[in-house]
Coordinates of C-alpha atoms in Angstrom, one line a residue:
Chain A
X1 CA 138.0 101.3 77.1
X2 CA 139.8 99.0 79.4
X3 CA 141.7 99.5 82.6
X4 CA 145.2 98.0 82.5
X5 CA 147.1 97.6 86.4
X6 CA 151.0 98.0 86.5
X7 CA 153.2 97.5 89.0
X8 CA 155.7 100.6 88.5
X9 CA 157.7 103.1 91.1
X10 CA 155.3 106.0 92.5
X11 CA 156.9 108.3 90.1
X12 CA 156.6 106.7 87.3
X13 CA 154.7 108.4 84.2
X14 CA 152.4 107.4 81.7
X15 CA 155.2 107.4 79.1
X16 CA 157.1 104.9 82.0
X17 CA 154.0 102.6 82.1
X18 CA 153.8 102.3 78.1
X19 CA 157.5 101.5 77.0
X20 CA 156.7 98.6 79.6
X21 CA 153.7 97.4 78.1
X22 CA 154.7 98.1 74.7
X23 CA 152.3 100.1 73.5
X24 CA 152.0 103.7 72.0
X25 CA 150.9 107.1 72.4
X26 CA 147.7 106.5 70.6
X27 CA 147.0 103.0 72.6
X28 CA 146.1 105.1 76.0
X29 CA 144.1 108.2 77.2
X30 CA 146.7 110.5 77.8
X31 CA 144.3 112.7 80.0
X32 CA 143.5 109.9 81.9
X33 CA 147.4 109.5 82.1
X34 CA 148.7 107.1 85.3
X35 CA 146.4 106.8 88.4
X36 CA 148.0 105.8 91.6
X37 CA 145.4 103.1 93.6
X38 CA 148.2 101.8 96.1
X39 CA 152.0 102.1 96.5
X40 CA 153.3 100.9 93.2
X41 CA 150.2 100.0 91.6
X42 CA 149.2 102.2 89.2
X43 CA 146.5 102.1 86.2
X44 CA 146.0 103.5 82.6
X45 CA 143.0 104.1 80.3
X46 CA 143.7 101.9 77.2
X47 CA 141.2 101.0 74.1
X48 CA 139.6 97.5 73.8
X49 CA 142.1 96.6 71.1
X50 CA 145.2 98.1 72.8
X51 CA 144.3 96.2 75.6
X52 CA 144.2 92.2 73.7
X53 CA 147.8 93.5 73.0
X54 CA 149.2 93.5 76.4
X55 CA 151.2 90.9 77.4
X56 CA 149.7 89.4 80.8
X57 CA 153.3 88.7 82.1
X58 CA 153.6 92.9 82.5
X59 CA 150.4 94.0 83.4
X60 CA 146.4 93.1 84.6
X61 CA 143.4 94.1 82.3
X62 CA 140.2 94.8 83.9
X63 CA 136.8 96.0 82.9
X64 CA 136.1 99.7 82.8
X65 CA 131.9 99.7 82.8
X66 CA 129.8 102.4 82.5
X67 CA 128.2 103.5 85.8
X68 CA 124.8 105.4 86.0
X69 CA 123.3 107.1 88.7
X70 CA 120.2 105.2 90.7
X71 CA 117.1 106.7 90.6
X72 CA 114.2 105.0 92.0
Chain B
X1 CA 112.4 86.1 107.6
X2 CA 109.0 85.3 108.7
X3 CA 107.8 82.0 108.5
X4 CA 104.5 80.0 108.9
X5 CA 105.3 76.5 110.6
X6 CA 103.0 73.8 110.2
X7 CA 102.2 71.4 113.3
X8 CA 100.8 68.2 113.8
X9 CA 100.0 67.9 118.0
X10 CA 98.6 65.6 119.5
X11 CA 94.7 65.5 118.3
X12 CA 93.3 67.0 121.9
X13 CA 95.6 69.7 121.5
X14 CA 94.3 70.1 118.0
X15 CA 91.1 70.0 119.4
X16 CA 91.3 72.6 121.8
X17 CA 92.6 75.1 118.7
X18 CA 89.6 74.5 117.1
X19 CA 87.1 74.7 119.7
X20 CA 86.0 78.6 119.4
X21 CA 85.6 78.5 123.3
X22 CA 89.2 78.1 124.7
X23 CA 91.1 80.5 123.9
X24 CA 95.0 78.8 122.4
X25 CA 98.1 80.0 122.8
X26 CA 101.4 78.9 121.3
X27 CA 103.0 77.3 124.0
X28 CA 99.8 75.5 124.2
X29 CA 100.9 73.9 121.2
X30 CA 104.5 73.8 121.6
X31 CA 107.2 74.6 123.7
X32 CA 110.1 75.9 121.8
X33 CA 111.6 75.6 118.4
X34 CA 115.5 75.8 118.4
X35 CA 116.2 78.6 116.2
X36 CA 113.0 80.0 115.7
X37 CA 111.7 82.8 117.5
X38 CA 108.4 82.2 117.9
X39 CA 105.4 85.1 117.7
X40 CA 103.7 84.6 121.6
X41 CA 101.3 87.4 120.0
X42 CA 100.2 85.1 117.4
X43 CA 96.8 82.9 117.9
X44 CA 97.4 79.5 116.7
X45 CA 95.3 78.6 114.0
X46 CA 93.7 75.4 112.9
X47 CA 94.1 74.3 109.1
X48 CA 91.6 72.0 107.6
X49 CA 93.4 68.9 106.2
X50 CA 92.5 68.6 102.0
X51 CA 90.4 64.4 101.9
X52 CA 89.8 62.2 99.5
X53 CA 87.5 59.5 99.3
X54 CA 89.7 57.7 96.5
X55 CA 92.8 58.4 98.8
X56 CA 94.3 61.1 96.0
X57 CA 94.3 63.9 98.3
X58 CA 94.8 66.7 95.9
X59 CA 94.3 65.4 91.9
X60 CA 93.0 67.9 89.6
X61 CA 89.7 67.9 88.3
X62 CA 88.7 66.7 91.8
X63 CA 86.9 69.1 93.9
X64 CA 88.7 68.4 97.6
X65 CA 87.0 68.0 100.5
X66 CA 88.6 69.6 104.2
X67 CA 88.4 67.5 107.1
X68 CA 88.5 69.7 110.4
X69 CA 88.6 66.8 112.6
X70 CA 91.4 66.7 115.1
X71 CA 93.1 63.9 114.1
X72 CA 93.2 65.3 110.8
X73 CA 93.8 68.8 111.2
X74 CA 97.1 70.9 111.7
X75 CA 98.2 74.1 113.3
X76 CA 100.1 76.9 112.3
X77 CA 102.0 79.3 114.6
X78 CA 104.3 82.0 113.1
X79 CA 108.2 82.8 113.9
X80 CA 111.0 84.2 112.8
X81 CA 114.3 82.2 111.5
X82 CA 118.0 84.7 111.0
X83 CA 118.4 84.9 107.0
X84 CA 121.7 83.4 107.3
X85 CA 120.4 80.0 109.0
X86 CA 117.1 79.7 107.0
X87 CA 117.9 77.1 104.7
X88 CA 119.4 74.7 107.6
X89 CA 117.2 75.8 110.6
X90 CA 113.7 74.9 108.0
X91 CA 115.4 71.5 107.2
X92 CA 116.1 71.0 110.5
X93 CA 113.0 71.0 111.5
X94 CA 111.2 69.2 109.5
X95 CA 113.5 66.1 109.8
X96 CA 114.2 66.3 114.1
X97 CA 111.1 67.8 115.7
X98 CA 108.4 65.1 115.4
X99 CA 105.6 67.6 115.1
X100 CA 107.0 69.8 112.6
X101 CA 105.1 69.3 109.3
X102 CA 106.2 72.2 107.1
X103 CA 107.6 75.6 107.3
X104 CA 106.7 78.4 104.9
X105 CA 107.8 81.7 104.2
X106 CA 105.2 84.7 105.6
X107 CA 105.8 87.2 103.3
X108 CA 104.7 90.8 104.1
X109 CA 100.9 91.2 102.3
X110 CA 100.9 94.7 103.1
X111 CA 99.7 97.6 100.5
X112 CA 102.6 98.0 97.3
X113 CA 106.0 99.5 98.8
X114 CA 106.7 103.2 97.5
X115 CA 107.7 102.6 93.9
X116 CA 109.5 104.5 91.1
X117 CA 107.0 106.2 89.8
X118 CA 105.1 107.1 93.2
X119 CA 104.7 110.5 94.5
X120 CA 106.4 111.5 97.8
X121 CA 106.3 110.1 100.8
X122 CA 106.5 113.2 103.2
X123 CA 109.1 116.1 102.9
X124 CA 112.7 116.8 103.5
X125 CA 111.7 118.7 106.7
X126 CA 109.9 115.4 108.2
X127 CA 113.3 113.9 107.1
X128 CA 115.1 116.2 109.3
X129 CA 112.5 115.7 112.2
X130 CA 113.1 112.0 111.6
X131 CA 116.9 112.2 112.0
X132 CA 116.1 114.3 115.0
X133 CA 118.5 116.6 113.2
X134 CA 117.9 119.3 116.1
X135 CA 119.2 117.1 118.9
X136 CA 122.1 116.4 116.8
X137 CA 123.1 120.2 116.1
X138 CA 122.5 121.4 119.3
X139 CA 125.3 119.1 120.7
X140 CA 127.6 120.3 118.1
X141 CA 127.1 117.7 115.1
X142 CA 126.3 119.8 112.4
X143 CA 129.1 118.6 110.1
X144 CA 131.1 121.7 110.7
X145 CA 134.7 121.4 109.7
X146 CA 133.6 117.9 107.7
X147 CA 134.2 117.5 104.1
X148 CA 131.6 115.5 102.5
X149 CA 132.8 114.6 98.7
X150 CA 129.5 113.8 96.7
X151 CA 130.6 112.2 93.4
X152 CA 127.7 112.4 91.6
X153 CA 126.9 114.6 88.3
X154 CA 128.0 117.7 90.0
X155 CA 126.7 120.1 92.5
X156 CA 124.7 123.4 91.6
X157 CA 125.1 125.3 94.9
X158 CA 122.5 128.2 94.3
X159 CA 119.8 126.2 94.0
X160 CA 120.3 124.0 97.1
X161 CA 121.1 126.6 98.9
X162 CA 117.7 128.8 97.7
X163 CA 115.7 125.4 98.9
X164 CA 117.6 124.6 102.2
X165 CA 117.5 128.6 103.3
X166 CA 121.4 128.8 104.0
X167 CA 124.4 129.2 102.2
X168 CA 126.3 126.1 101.3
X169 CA 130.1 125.8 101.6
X170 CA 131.9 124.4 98.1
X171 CA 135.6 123.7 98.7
X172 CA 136.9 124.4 95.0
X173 CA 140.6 124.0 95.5
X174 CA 139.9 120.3 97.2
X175 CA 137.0 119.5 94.5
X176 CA 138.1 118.0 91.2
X177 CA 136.8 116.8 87.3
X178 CA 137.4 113.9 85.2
X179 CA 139.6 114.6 81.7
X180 CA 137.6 117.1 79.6
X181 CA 134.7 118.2 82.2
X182 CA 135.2 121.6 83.1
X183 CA 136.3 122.2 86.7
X184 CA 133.3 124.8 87.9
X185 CA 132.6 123.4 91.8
X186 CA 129.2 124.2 92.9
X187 CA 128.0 125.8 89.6
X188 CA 127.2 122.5 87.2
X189 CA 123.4 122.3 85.8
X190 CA 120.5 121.2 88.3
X191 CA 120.5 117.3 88.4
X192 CA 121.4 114.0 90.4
X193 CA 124.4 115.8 91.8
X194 CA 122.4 118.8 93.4
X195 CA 119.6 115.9 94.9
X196 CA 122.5 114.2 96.4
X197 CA 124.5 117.5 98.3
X198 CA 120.9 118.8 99.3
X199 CA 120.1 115.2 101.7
X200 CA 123.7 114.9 102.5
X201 CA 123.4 118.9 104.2
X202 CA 120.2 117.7 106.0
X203 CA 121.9 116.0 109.0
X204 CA 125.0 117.8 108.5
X205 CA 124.3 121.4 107.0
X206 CA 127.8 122.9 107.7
X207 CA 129.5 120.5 106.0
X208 CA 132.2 121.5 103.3
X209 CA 131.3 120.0 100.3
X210 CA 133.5 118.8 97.9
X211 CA 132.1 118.2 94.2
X212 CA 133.5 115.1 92.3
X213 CA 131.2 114.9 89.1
X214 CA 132.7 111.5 87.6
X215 CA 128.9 111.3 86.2
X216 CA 129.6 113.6 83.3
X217 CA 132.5 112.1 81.7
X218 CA 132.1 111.1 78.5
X219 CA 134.4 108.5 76.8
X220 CA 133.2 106.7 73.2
X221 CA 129.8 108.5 73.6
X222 CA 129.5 106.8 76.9
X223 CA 128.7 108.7 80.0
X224 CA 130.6 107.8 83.4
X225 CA 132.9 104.5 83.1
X226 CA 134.2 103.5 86.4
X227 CA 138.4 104.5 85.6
X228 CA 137.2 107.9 86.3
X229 CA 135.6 106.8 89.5
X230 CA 139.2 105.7 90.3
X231 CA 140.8 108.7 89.3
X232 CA 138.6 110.6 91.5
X233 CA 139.4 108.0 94.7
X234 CA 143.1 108.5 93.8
X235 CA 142.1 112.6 94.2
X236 CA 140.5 112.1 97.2
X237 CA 143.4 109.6 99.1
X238 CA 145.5 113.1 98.4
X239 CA 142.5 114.9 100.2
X240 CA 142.6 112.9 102.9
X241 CA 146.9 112.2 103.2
X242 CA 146.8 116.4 103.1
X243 CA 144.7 116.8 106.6
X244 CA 146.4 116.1 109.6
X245 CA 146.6 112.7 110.7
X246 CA 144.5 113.0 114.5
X247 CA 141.7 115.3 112.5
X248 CA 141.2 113.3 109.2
X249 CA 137.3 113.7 108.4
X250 CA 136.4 113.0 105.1
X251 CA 133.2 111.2 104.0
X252 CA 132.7 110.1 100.7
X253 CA 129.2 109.4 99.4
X254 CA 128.4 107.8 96.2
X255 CA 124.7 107.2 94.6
X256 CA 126.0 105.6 91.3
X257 CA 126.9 101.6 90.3
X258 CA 126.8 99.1 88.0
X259 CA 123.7 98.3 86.6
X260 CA 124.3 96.0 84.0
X261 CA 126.7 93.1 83.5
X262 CA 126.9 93.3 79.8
X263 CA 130.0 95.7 80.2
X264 CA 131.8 93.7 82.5
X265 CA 133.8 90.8 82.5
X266 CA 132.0 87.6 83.5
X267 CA 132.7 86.7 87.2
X268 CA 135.4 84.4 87.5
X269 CA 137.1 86.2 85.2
X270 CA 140.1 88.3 86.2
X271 CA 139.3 91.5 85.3
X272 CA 135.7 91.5 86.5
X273 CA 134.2 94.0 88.4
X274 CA 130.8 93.2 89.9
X275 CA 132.5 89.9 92.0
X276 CA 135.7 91.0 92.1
X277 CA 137.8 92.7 95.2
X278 CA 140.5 92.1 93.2
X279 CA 139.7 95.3 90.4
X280 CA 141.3 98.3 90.5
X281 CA 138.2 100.3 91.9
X282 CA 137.4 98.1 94.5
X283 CA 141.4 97.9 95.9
X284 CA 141.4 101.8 96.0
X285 CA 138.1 101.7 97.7
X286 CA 139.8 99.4 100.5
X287 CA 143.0 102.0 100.5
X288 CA 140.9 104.9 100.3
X289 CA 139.0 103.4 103.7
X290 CA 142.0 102.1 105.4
X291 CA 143.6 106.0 105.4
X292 CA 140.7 106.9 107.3
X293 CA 137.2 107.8 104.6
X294 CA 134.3 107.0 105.8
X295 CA 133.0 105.7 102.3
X296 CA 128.7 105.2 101.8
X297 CA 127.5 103.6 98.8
X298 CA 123.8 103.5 98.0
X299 CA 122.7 99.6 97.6
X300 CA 120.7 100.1 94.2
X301 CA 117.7 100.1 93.4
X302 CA 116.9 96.6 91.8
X303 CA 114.8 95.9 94.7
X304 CA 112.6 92.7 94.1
X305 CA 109.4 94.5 94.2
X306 CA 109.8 97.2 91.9
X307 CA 113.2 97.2 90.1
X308 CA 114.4 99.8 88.1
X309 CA 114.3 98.9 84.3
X310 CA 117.9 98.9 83.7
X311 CA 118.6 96.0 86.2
X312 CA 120.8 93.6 84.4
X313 CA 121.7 91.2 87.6
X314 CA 119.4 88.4 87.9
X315 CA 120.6 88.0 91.7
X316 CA 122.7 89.6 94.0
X317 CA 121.9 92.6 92.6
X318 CA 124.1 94.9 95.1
X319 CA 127.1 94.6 93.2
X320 CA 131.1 95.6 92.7
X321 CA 132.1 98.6 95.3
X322 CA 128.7 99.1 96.6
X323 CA 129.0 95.7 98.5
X324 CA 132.6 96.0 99.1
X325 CA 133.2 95.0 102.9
X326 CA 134.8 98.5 103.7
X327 CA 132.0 100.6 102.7
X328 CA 128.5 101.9 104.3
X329 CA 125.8 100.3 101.7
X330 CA 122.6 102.3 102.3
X331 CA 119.3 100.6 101.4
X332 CA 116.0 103.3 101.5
X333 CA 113.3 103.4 103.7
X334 CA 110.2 106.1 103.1
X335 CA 109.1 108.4 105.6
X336 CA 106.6 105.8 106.9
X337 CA 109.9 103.7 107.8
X338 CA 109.0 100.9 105.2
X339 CA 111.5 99.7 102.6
X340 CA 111.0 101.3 99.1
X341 CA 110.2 98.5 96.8
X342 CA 113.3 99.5 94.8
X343 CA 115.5 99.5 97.7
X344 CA 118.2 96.3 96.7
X345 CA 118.1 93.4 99.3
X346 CA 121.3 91.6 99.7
X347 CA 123.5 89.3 100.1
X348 CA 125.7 91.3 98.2
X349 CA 128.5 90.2 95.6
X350 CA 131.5 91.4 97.7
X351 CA 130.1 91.3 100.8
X352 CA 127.5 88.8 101.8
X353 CA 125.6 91.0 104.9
X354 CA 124.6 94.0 102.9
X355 CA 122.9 96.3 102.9
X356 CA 124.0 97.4 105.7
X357 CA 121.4 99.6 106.9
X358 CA 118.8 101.7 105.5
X359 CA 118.5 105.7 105.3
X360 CA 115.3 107.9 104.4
X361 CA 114.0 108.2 100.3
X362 CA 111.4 109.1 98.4
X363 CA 110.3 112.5 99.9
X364 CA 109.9 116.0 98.5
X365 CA 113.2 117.5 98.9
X366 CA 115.8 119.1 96.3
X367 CA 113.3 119.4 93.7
X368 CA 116.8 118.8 91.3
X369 CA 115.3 115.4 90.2
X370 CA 111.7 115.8 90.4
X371 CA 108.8 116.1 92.8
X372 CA 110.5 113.5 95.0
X373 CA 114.3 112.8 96.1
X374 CA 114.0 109.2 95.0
X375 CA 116.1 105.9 94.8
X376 CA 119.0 104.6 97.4
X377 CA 120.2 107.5 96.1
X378 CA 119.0 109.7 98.4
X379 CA 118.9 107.3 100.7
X380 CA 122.8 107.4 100.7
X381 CA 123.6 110.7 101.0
X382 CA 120.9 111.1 103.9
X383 CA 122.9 109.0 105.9
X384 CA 126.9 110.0 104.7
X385 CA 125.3 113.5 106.1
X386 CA 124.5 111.7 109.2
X387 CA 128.4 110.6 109.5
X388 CA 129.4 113.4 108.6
X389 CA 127.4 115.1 111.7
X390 CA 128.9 112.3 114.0
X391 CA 132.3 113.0 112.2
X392 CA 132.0 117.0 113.8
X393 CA 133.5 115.9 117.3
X394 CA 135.7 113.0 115.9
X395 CA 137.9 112.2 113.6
X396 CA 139.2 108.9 112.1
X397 CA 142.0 108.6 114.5
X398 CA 139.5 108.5 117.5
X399 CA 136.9 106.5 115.4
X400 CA 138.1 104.4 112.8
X401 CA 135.7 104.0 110.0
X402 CA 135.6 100.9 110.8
X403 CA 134.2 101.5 114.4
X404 CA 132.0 104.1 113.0
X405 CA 130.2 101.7 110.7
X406 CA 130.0 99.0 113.8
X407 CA 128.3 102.0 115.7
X408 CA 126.1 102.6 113.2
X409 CA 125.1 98.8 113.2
X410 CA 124.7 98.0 116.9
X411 CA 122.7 101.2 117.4
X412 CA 120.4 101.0 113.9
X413 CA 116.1 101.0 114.5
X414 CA 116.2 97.2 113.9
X415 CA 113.1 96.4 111.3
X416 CA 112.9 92.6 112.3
X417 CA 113.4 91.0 115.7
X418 CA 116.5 88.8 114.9
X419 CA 118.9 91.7 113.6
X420 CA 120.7 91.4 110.5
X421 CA 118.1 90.8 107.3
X422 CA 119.0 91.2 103.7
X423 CA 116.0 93.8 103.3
X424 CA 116.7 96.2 106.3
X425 CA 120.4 95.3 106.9
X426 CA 121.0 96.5 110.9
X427 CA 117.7 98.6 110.6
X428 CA 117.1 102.1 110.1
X429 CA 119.7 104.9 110.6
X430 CA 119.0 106.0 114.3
X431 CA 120.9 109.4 115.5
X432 CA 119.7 109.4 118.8
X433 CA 120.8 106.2 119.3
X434 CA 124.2 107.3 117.7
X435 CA 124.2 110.5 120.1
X436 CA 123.8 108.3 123.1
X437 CA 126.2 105.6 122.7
X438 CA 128.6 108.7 121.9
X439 CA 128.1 110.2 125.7
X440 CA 128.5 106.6 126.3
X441 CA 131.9 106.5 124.8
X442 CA 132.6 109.9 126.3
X443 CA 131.5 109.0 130.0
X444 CA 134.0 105.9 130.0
X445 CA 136.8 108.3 128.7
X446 CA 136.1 110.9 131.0
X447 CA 136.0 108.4 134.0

């Protein structure tokens, strides 16, 4: 999975942040759907290959790593 | 760091090192070093210089002589340099200060640190005595009215609350699950989770816990990816925005990271994580810290001496969110106040002085994990339950986070003598200390 970063009014949904992007239904996680981090910036859940799709002018793709708990 | 430096004084000083009569001290030998802080405790002590009759002083397959004679012979005195001016303050040395002949590290030759696999190291009630956990509940920091979010693997509240003694307060309609993990606060299976909400309630055992279980996601038969770390952040900037603005107390502890780069982006690259501040995660950590969290992150445990196997970072192994510049990175110290050998020394990636301090591991506690609460992850929710005590009697509008974090620096046990270090951070966790620069605070503001 990857994390994509739009810039999109706070109540804007995941549907919104697709049509932008270009992408469809199948591209996302739709029970990850659109996660506010700041005032109009917002990120979806997107597979690997969705992600090489999206046009850089609309959006930012990060990494989405696995995290683990520490244990000593 | 410690270092060993090397002197070449005049022979008759030399002389008077070596002879087992006169008793040497260091500022027999030299006055003062700028930037080093030198060990008055420490006897000088002459070293023999390697000879050669065929003036190749140290060739192989040529048994040296040592010459002990004063014109020959050097001295060594031990100090202390600050991390951050080591590489400058050694070279300084050696090329301005005539005497100077080397300076070397003086690395710590005690027994192995607490590893991994090690038993424990003392019990969870030692831990409380340690925290002086008493002092702090008798005037009123108990963590009462606090809500401490542990985003972990999930919480099982029965069984902490059958090893602590006392009930334990789950806040279900304020705790939350990543897509397709079952929302059941306080009742998931016996694990990570459970170790982490049992040392969080040791300093602060009427704390309202809130369980964030981001651990059990699972997305492409992969277990906890970082999105649902976010998702959970943007939960808890609702949390927070929901309590009123002059009693916001919510601390946030998290005893997860990234342990590998190979699911990263390369740093440099813009959608990296580990180096990053730029990533999605760390700006909502910032946001998240800025509305008033107090947000703890353990440092790792890819500690030099004993790392855990699934290190992946060859250096500056505190990486991503855990060395972000807004958060509380928690490095572990036993019982015995010594660094676990697992315990991740900085710089870190974000942040260069991380960690930032240490908090007690490796003792018999929750029993959720094992004979022993192990890792910085223990470590980090020992100390979020110590903010969360000193979060009781004030809120983020009277103490920032930010101030909070510079309290718990300035008044940290220091482990060295020049404060700051990349092993120890500020030094161990010190609640007295805390308690009495609070009636500081509260004097001033009274008067």
């Amino acid at each position: 999975m990857a994390l994509i970063q739009v810039r999109l009014p706070p109540e804007a949904t995941l549907s919104d942040a697709l049509r932008l992007l270009g992408l469809s239904d199948e591209d996302a996680d739709p029970d990850y759907g659109l996660v506010a981090i700041a005032p109009g910036l917002q990120v979806l859940r997107v597979t690997e290959e969705a992600a090489r799709r999206v046009s850089r002018d609309h959006a930012d793709v990060f990494s989405d790593p696995r995290i683990e708990p520490g244990d000593g | 760091m410690r270092v060993l430096i090397q002197l070449r004084p005049a022979p008759d000083v030399v002389a008077s090192v070596i002879d087992p009569g006169v008793r040497s001290a260091v500022a027999d030998v030299v006055a003062d070093l700028p930037g080093v802080l030198l060990d008055e405790a420490f006897t000088p002590v002459a070293v023999p210089r390697p000879v050669s009759p065929h003036g190749d002083l140290l060739a192989p397959h040529q048994r040296p002589r040592f010459s002990m004679a004063p014109e020959d012979a050097s001295v060594l005195v031990r100090g202390e340099i600050s991390d951050g001016e080591l590489s400058l303050r050694s070279a300084l040395l050696s090329s301005s200060v005539r005497e100077v002949a080397g300076v070397y590290a003086d690395p710590y030759i005690q027994g192995h640190p607490t590893c991994g696999g090690d038993g424990p190291v003392g019990d969870w009630e030692e831990v409380r005595r340690l925290l002086h956990a008493y002092d702090l509940w008798s005037a009123g920091h108990d963590g009462e009215g606090v809500a401490v979010a542990i985003v972990d693997s999930g919480i099982n509240a029965d069984h902490i609350a059958a090893r602590l003694g006392h009930d334990v307060t789950i806040d279900a309609d304020r705790s939350w699950s990543p897509p397709g993990v079952n929302k059941t606060p306080g009742h998931y299976p016996v694990d990570h989770g459970s170790m982490c909400a049992f040392d969080a309630l040791l300093a602060a055992p009427k704390a309202t816990l809130l369980d964030i279980p981001i651990l059990l996601s699972r997305q492409d038969g992969v277990d906890g990816l970082l999105s649902d770390a976010v998702a959970a952040y943007a939960h808890l900037n609702n949390v927070l925005r929901a309590m009123p603005a002059d009693s916001r107390a919510l601390v946030v502890s998290n005893s997860w990271g990234l342990f590998s780069p190979r699911m990263d982006f390369p740093p440099g690259h813009p959608g990296n994580y580990s180096d990053n501040p730029a990533h999605p995660f760390n700006v909502i950590v910032g946001s998240l810290e800025g509305a008033g969290a107090d947000i703890l992150f353990s440092a790792g445990n890819c500690g030099r001496d004993c790392p855990d196997r699934r290190c992946g970072f060859r250096d500056r192994t505190i990486v991503g969110a855990n060395s972000h510049p807004d958060v509380l990175s928690v490095g572990g110290v036993d019982t015995r106040g010594e660094r676990v050998g697992y315990s991740s020394q900085g710089p870190g990636r974000l942040s260069e002085r991380k960690p930032d301090l240490c908090a007690y591991t490796h003792f018999a506690g929750s029993e959720a994990v094992g004979a022993a609460d192990t890792g910085t992850s223990a470590a980090c929710p020992v100390a979020a339950g110590v903010v969360a005590a000193v979060r009781t009697q004030r809120s983020a509008a009277e103490l920032s986070p930010a101030q909070l974090r510079t309290l718990l620096h300035r008044t940290a046990d220091d482990r060295s003598t020049v404060g700051f270090d990349h092993d120890y951070g500020y030094g161990v966790i010190d609640p007295p200390a805390i308690l009495a620069a609070l009636g500081r605070q509260n004097r001033s503001r009274a008067a």
